[in-house]
């Protein structure tokens, strides 16, 4: 796992995590402007389990935002 911290990007300050195993890898990035990016890839099947996604958080719950990602990680 790798922690990401960057200042003054296109969408503001960025905090995030990148994760990899022999089977799956992906990331979740949190922008100070209220956006979240994430993706999950299956390295064995060579497919995106969760396509590259950018969401403006607004009033959405974590379940709405990360539900699909979490289901694939179980």
PDB file of N, CA and C in Angstrom, residues 4-74:
ATOM      1  N   UNK A   4      -0.635   8.579  -0.823  1.00  0.00           N
ATOM      2  CA  UNK A   4      -0.382   9.663  -1.764  1.00  0.00           C
ATOM      3  C   UNK A   4      -0.804  10.983  -1.119  1.00  0.00           C
ATOM      4  N   UNK A   5       0.062  11.978  -1.171  1.00  0.00           N
ATOM      5  CA  UNK A   5      -0.231  13.335  -0.690  1.00  0.00           C
ATOM      6  C   UNK A   5       0.357  14.313  -1.695  1.00  0.00           C
ATOM      7  N   UNK A   6      -0.485  15.142  -2.307  1.00  0.00           N
ATOM      8  CA  UNK A   6      -0.004  16.150  -3.250  1.00  0.00           C
ATOM      9  C   UNK A   6      -0.782  17.443  -3.032  1.00  0.00           C
ATOM     10  N   UNK A   7      -0.122  18.544  -3.215  1.00  0.00           N
ATOM     11  CA  UNK A   7      -0.728  19.874  -3.045  1.00  0.00           C
ATOM     12  C   UNK A   7      -1.017  20.505  -4.397  1.00  0.00           C
ATOM     13  N   UNK A   8      -2.074  21.296  -4.442  1.00  0.00           N
ATOM     14  CA  UNK A   8      -2.386  22.178  -5.570  1.00  0.00           C
ATOM     15  C   UNK A   8      -2.521  21.476  -6.917  1.00  0.00           C
ATOM     16  N   UNK A   9      -3.238  20.360  -6.953  1.00  0.00           N
ATOM     17  CA  UNK A   9      -3.508  19.698  -8.223  1.00  0.00           C
ATOM     18  C   UNK A   9      -4.682  20.350  -8.937  1.00  0.00           C
ATOM     19  N   UNK A  10      -5.127  19.757 -10.022  1.00  0.00           N
ATOM     20  CA  UNK A  10      -6.236  20.293 -10.806  1.00  0.00           C
ATOM     21  C   UNK A  10      -7.517  20.451  -9.983  1.00  0.00           C
ATOM     22  N   UNK A  11      -7.723  19.550  -9.034  1.00  0.00           N
ATOM     23  CA  UNK A  11      -8.933  19.583  -8.206  1.00  0.00           C
ATOM     24  C   UNK A  11      -8.630  19.960  -6.760  1.00  0.00           C
ATOM     25  N   UNK A  12      -7.480  20.552  -6.532  1.00  0.00           N
ATOM     26  CA  UNK A  12      -7.097  20.952  -5.178  1.00  0.00           C
ATOM     27  C   UNK A  12      -6.055  20.022  -4.603  1.00  0.00           C
ATOM     28  N   UNK A  13      -5.990  19.963  -3.274  1.00  0.00           N
ATOM     29  CA  UNK A  13      -5.042  19.069  -2.594  1.00  0.00           C
ATOM     30  C   UNK A  13      -5.559  17.635  -2.677  1.00  0.00           C
ATOM     31  N   UNK A  14      -4.642  16.698  -2.801  1.00  0.00           N
ATOM     32  CA  UNK A  14      -4.970  15.288  -2.984  1.00  0.00           C
ATOM     33  C   UNK A  14      -4.417  14.458  -1.839  1.00  0.00           C
ATOM     34  N   UNK A  15      -5.249  13.585  -1.292  1.00  0.00           N
ATOM     35  CA  UNK A  15      -4.835  12.550  -0.346  1.00  0.00           C
ATOM     36  C   UNK A  15      -5.396  11.242  -0.872  1.00  0.00           C
ATOM     37  N   UNK A  16      -4.631  10.185  -0.779  1.00  0.00           N
ATOM     38  CA  UNK A  16      -5.147   8.935  -1.305  1.00  0.00           C
ATOM     39  C   UNK A  16      -4.317   7.742  -0.927  1.00  0.00           C
ATOM     40  N   UNK A  17      -4.775   6.613  -1.422  1.00  0.00           N
ATOM     41  CA  UNK A  17      -4.095   5.350  -1.177  1.00  0.00           C
ATOM     42  C   UNK A  17      -4.106   4.535  -2.473  1.00  0.00           C
ATOM     43  N   UNK A  18      -2.956   3.929  -2.776  1.00  0.00           N
ATOM     44  CA  UNK A  18      -2.845   2.978  -3.872  1.00  0.00           C
ATOM     45  C   UNK A  18      -2.578   1.620  -3.249  1.00  0.00           C
ATOM     46  N   UNK A  19      -3.227   0.585  -3.761  1.00  0.00           N
ATOM     47  CA  UNK A  19      -3.048  -0.750  -3.185  1.00  0.00           C
ATOM     48  C   UNK A  19      -2.867  -1.772  -4.300  1.00  0.00           C
ATOM     49  N   UNK A  20      -2.002  -2.746  -4.049  1.00  0.00           N
ATOM     50  CA  UNK A  20      -1.700  -3.781  -5.028  1.00  0.00           C
ATOM     51  C   UNK A  20      -1.461  -5.103  -4.332  1.00  0.00           C
ATOM     52  N   UNK A  21      -1.914  -6.166  -4.986  1.00  0.00           N
ATOM     53  CA  UNK A  21      -1.561  -7.520  -4.595  1.00  0.00           C
ATOM     54  C   UNK A  21      -1.212  -8.241  -5.890  1.00  0.00           C
ATOM     55  N   UNK A  22      -0.951  -9.538  -5.817  1.00  0.00           N
ATOM     56  CA  UNK A  22      -0.678 -10.292  -7.034  1.00  0.00           C
ATOM     57  C   UNK A  22      -1.939 -10.449  -7.883  1.00  0.00           C
ATOM     58  N   UNK A  23      -3.113 -10.261  -7.261  1.00  0.00           N
ATOM     59  CA  UNK A  23      -4.382 -10.500  -7.937  1.00  0.00           C
ATOM     60  C   UNK A  23      -5.078  -9.212  -8.362  1.00  0.00           C
ATOM     61  N   UNK A  24      -5.118  -8.218  -7.466  1.00  0.00           N
ATOM     62  CA  UNK A  24      -5.861  -6.984  -7.715  1.00  0.00           C
ATOM     63  C   UNK A  24      -5.056  -5.761  -7.318  1.00  0.00           C
ATOM     64  N   UNK A  25      -5.422  -4.641  -7.927  1.00  0.00           N
ATOM     65  CA  UNK A  25      -4.808  -3.372  -7.562  1.00  0.00           C
ATOM     66  C   UNK A  25      -5.751  -2.236  -7.874  1.00  0.00           C
ATOM     67  N   UNK A  26      -5.500  -1.122  -7.233  1.00  0.00           N
ATOM     68  CA  UNK A  26      -6.340   0.029  -7.488  1.00  0.00           C
ATOM     69  C   UNK A  26      -5.943   1.194  -6.618  1.00  0.00           C
ATOM     70  N   UNK A  27      -6.849   2.142  -6.529  1.00  0.00           N
ATOM     71  CA  UNK A  27      -6.581   3.338  -5.732  1.00  0.00           C
ATOM     72  C   UNK A  27      -7.890   4.004  -5.345  1.00  0.00           C
ATOM     73  N   UNK A  28      -7.794   4.874  -4.356  1.00  0.00           N
ATOM     74  CA  UNK A  28      -8.873   5.791  -3.972  1.00  0.00           C
ATOM     75  C   UNK A  28      -8.209   7.114  -3.628  1.00  0.00           C
ATOM     76  N   UNK A  29      -8.591   8.155  -4.328  1.00  0.00           N
ATOM     77  CA  UNK A  29      -8.034   9.495  -4.130  1.00  0.00           C
ATOM     78  C   UNK A  29      -9.122  10.435  -3.649  1.00  0.00           C
ATOM     79  N   UNK A  30      -8.780  11.280  -2.712  1.00  0.00           N
ATOM     80  CA  UNK A  30      -9.711  12.241  -2.127  1.00  0.00           C
ATOM     81  C   UNK A  30      -9.183  13.643  -2.386  1.00  0.00           C
ATOM     82  N   UNK A  31      -9.954  14.474  -3.079  1.00  0.00           N
ATOM     83  CA  UNK A  31      -9.555  15.831  -3.433  1.00  0.00           C
ATOM     84  C   UNK A  31     -10.201  16.838  -2.492  1.00  0.00           C
ATOM     85  N   UNK A  32      -9.471  17.884  -2.155  1.00  0.00           N
ATOM     86  CA  UNK A  32      -9.973  18.908  -1.233  1.00  0.00           C
ATOM     87  C   UNK A  32     -11.185  19.657  -1.788  1.00  0.00           C
ATOM     88  N   UNK A  33     -11.397  19.598  -3.095  1.00  0.00           N
ATOM     89  CA  UNK A  33     -12.536  20.282  -3.715  1.00  0.00           C
ATOM     90  C   UNK A  33     -13.833  19.474  -3.612  1.00  0.00           C
ATOM     91  N   UNK A  34     -13.760  18.256  -3.018  1.00  0.00           N
ATOM     92  CA  UNK A  34     -14.969  17.458  -2.835  1.00  0.00           C
ATOM     93  C   UNK A  34     -15.162  16.358  -3.853  1.00  0.00           C
ATOM     94  N   UNK A  35     -14.121  16.008  -4.597  1.00  0.00           N
ATOM     95  CA  UNK A  35     -14.208  14.917  -5.557  1.00  0.00           C
ATOM     96  C   UNK A  35     -13.432  13.707  -5.047  1.00  0.00           C
ATOM     97  N   UNK A  36     -13.849  12.529  -5.512  1.00  0.00           N
ATOM     98  CA  UNK A  36     -13.173  11.271  -5.206  1.00  0.00           C
ATOM     99  C   UNK A  36     -12.951  10.532  -6.517  1.00  0.00           C
ATOM    100  N   UNK A  37     -11.758   9.966  -6.708  1.00  0.00           N
ATOM    101  CA  UNK A  37     -11.438   9.104  -7.852  1.00  0.00           C
ATOM    102  C   UNK A  37     -11.126   7.721  -7.304  1.00  0.00           C
ATOM    103  N   UNK A  38     -11.548   6.676  -8.028  1.00  0.00           N
ATOM    104  CA  UNK A  38     -11.145   5.326  -7.649  1.00  0.00           C
ATOM    105  C   UNK A  38     -11.237   4.381  -8.828  1.00  0.00           C
ATOM    106  N   UNK A  39     -10.532   3.252  -8.696  1.00  0.00           N
ATOM    107  CA  UNK A  39     -10.504   2.218  -9.720  1.00  0.00           C
ATOM    108  C   UNK A  39     -10.029   0.921  -9.076  1.00  0.00           C
ATOM    109  N   UNK A  40     -10.471  -0.216  -9.627  1.00  0.00           N
ATOM    110  CA  UNK A  40     -10.008  -1.529  -9.170  1.00  0.00           C
ATOM    111  C   UNK A  40      -9.815  -2.418 -10.389  1.00  0.00           C
ATOM    112  N   UNK A  41      -8.633  -3.054 -10.495  1.00  0.00           N
ATOM    113  CA  UNK A  41      -8.280  -3.881 -11.643  1.00  0.00           C
ATOM    114  C   UNK A  41      -7.959  -5.293 -11.169  1.00  0.00           C
ATOM    115  N   UNK A  42      -8.434  -6.291 -11.911  1.00  0.00           N
ATOM    116  CA  UNK A  42      -8.086  -7.690 -11.681  1.00  0.00           C
ATOM    117  C   UNK A  42      -6.916  -8.002 -12.604  1.00  0.00           C
ATOM    118  N   UNK A  43      -5.735  -8.250 -12.030  1.00  0.00           N
ATOM    119  CA  UNK A  43      -4.540  -8.487 -12.822  1.00  0.00           C
ATOM    120  C   UNK A  43      -4.556  -9.861 -13.504  1.00  0.00           C
ATOM    121  N   UNK A  44      -5.189 -10.840 -12.905  1.00  0.00           N
ATOM    122  CA  UNK A  44      -5.239 -12.192 -13.475  1.00  0.00           C
ATOM    123  C   UNK A  44      -6.111 -12.212 -14.727  1.00  0.00           C
ATOM    124  N   UNK A  45      -7.326 -11.651 -14.611  1.00  0.00           N
ATOM    125  CA  UNK A  45      -8.267 -11.627 -15.739  1.00  0.00           C
ATOM    126  C   UNK A  45      -8.023 -10.458 -16.690  1.00  0.00           C
ATOM    127  N   UNK A  46      -7.153  -9.529 -16.265  1.00  0.00           N
ATOM    128  CA  UNK A  46      -6.823  -8.340 -17.054  1.00  0.00           C
ATOM    129  C   UNK A  46      -8.073  -7.543 -17.417  1.00  0.00           C
ATOM    130  N   UNK A  47      -8.903  -7.277 -16.392  1.00  0.00           N
ATOM    131  CA  UNK A  47     -10.126  -6.487 -16.582  1.00  0.00           C
ATOM    132  C   UNK A  47     -10.271  -5.488 -15.435  1.00  0.00           C
ATOM    133  N   UNK A  48     -10.981  -4.408 -15.729  1.00  0.00           N
ATOM    134  CA  UNK A  48     -11.345  -3.456 -14.680  1.00  0.00           C
ATOM    135  C   UNK A  48     -12.575  -3.998 -13.955  1.00  0.00           C
ATOM    136  N   UNK A  49     -12.452  -4.240 -12.680  1.00  0.00           N
ATOM    137  CA  UNK A  49     -13.605  -4.657 -11.877  1.00  0.00           C
ATOM    138  C   UNK A  49     -14.472  -3.449 -11.548  1.00  0.00           C
ATOM    139  N   UNK A  50     -13.811  -2.338 -11.267  1.00  0.00           N
ATOM    140  CA  UNK A  50     -14.481  -1.056 -11.070  1.00  0.00           C
ATOM    141  C   UNK A  50     -13.769  -0.074 -11.981  1.00  0.00           C
ATOM    142  N   UNK A  51     -14.478   0.413 -12.984  1.00  0.00           N
ATOM    143  CA  UNK A  51     -13.887   1.341 -13.939  1.00  0.00           C
ATOM    144  C   UNK A  51     -13.452   2.623 -13.254  1.00  0.00           C
ATOM    145  N   UNK A  52     -12.500   3.301 -13.886  1.00  0.00           N
ATOM    146  CA  UNK A  52     -12.065   4.612 -13.410  1.00  0.00           C
ATOM    147  C   UNK A  52     -13.300   5.457 -13.176  1.00  0.00           C
ATOM    148  N   UNK A  53     -13.448   5.982 -11.961  1.00  0.00           N
ATOM    149  CA  UNK A  53     -14.640   6.722 -11.557  1.00  0.00           C
ATOM    150  C   UNK A  53     -14.237   7.997 -10.833  1.00  0.00           C
ATOM    151  N   UNK A  54     -14.870   9.097 -11.204  1.00  0.00           N
ATOM    152  CA  UNK A  54     -14.726  10.356 -10.485  1.00  0.00           C
ATOM    153  C   UNK A  54     -16.108  10.794 -10.057  1.00  0.00           C
ATOM    154  N   UNK A  55     -16.263  11.066  -8.764  1.00  0.00           N
ATOM    155  CA  UNK A  55     -17.565  11.447  -8.203  1.00  0.00           C
ATOM    156  C   UNK A  55     -17.400  12.698  -7.357  1.00  0.00           C
ATOM    157  N   UNK A  56     -18.341  13.619  -7.512  1.00  0.00           N
ATOM    158  CA  UNK A  56     -18.404  14.749  -6.595  1.00  0.00           C
ATOM    159  C   UNK A  56     -19.197  14.278  -5.384  1.00  0.00           C
ATOM    160  N   UNK A  57     -18.595  14.375  -4.213  1.00  0.00           N
ATOM    161  CA  UNK A  57     -19.175  13.795  -3.004  1.00  0.00           C
ATOM    162  C   UNK A  57     -20.511  14.423  -2.647  1.00  0.00           C
ATOM    163  N   UNK A  58     -20.567  15.726  -2.511  1.00  0.00           N
ATOM    164  CA  UNK A  58     -21.819  16.391  -2.151  1.00  0.00           C
ATOM    165  C   UNK A  58     -22.441  15.772  -0.915  1.00  0.00           C
ATOM    166  N   UNK A  59     -23.688  15.368  -1.029  1.00  0.00           N
ATOM    167  CA  UNK A  59     -24.435  14.780   0.089  1.00  0.00           C
ATOM    168  C   UNK A  59     -24.487  13.255   0.018  1.00  0.00           C
ATOM    169  N   UNK A  60     -23.702  12.637  -0.845  1.00  0.00           N
ATOM    170  CA  UNK A  60     -23.730  11.183  -1.004  1.00  0.00           C
ATOM    171  C   UNK A  60     -23.117  10.492   0.217  1.00  0.00           C
ATOM    172  N   UNK A  61     -23.652   9.320   0.541  1.00  0.00           N
ATOM    173  CA  UNK A  61     -23.098   8.521   1.635  1.00  0.00           C
ATOM    174  C   UNK A  61     -21.889   7.737   1.128  1.00  0.00           C
ATOM    175  N   UNK A  62     -21.062   7.262   2.054  1.00  0.00           N
ATOM    176  CA  UNK A  62     -19.922   6.434   1.671  1.00  0.00           C
ATOM    177  C   UNK A  62     -20.388   5.174   0.963  1.00  0.00           C
ATOM    178  N   UNK A  63     -21.525   4.620   1.364  1.00  0.00           N
ATOM    179  CA  UNK A  63     -22.061   3.420   0.716  1.00  0.00           C
ATOM    180  C   UNK A  63     -22.386   3.709  -0.749  1.00  0.00           C
ATOM    181  N   UNK A  64     -22.996   4.861  -1.032  1.00  0.00           N
ATOM    182  CA  UNK A  64     -23.294   5.236  -2.414  1.00  0.00           C
ATOM    183  C   UNK A  64     -22.011   5.384  -3.231  1.00  0.00           C
ATOM    184  N   UNK A  65     -21.013   5.974  -2.631  1.00  0.00           N
ATOM    185  CA  UNK A  65     -19.772   6.265  -3.339  1.00  0.00           C
ATOM    186  C   UNK A  65     -18.925   5.009  -3.534  1.00  0.00           C
ATOM    187  N   UNK A  66     -18.717   4.251  -2.468  1.00  0.00           N
ATOM    188  CA  UNK A  66     -17.767   3.133  -2.499  1.00  0.00           C
ATOM    189  C   UNK A  66     -18.407   1.754  -2.510  1.00  0.00           C
ATOM    190  N   UNK A  67     -19.725   1.656  -2.599  1.00  0.00           N
ATOM    191  CA  UNK A  67     -20.411   0.358  -2.538  1.00  0.00           C
ATOM    192  C   UNK A  67     -19.873  -0.652  -3.532  1.00  0.00           C
ATOM    193  N   UNK A  68     -19.744  -0.261  -4.783  1.00  0.00           N
ATOM    194  CA  UNK A  68     -19.254  -1.164  -5.824  1.00  0.00           C
ATOM    195  C   UNK A  68     -17.819  -1.590  -5.547  1.00  0.00           C
ATOM    196  N   UNK A  69     -16.979  -0.662  -5.175  1.00  0.00           N
ATOM    197  CA  UNK A  69     -15.574  -0.969  -4.874  1.00  0.00           C
ATOM    198  C   UNK A  69     -15.477  -1.947  -3.711  1.00  0.00           C
ATOM    199  N   UNK A  70     -16.210  -1.718  -2.662  1.00  0.00           N
ATOM    200  CA  UNK A  70     -16.170  -2.577  -1.469  1.00  0.00           C
ATOM    201  C   UNK A  70     -16.656  -3.985  -1.791  1.00  0.00           C
ATOM    202  N   UNK A  71     -17.712  -4.121  -2.583  1.00  0.00           N
ATOM    203  CA  UNK A  71     -18.214  -5.448  -2.949  1.00  0.00           C
ATOM    204  C   UNK A  71     -17.159  -6.266  -3.665  1.00  0.00           C
ATOM    205  N   UNK A  72     -16.352  -5.646  -4.486  1.00  0.00           N
ATOM    206  CA  UNK A  72     -15.310  -6.377  -5.226  1.00  0.00           C
ATOM    207  C   UNK A  72     -14.095  -6.700  -4.352  1.00  0.00           C
ATOM    208  N   UNK A  73     -13.928  -6.029  -3.252  1.00  0.00           N
ATOM    209  CA  UNK A  73     -12.788  -6.291  -2.373  1.00  0.00           C
ATOM    210  C   UNK A  73     -13.056  -7.406  -1.371  1.00  0.00           C
ATOM    211  N   UNK A  74     -14.300  -7.787  -1.197  1.00  0.00           N
ATOM    212  CA  UNK A  74     -14.633  -8.831  -0.207  1.00  0.00           C
ATOM    213  C   UNK A  74     -14.216 -10.192  -0.666  1.00  0.00           C
TER     214      UNK A  74
END
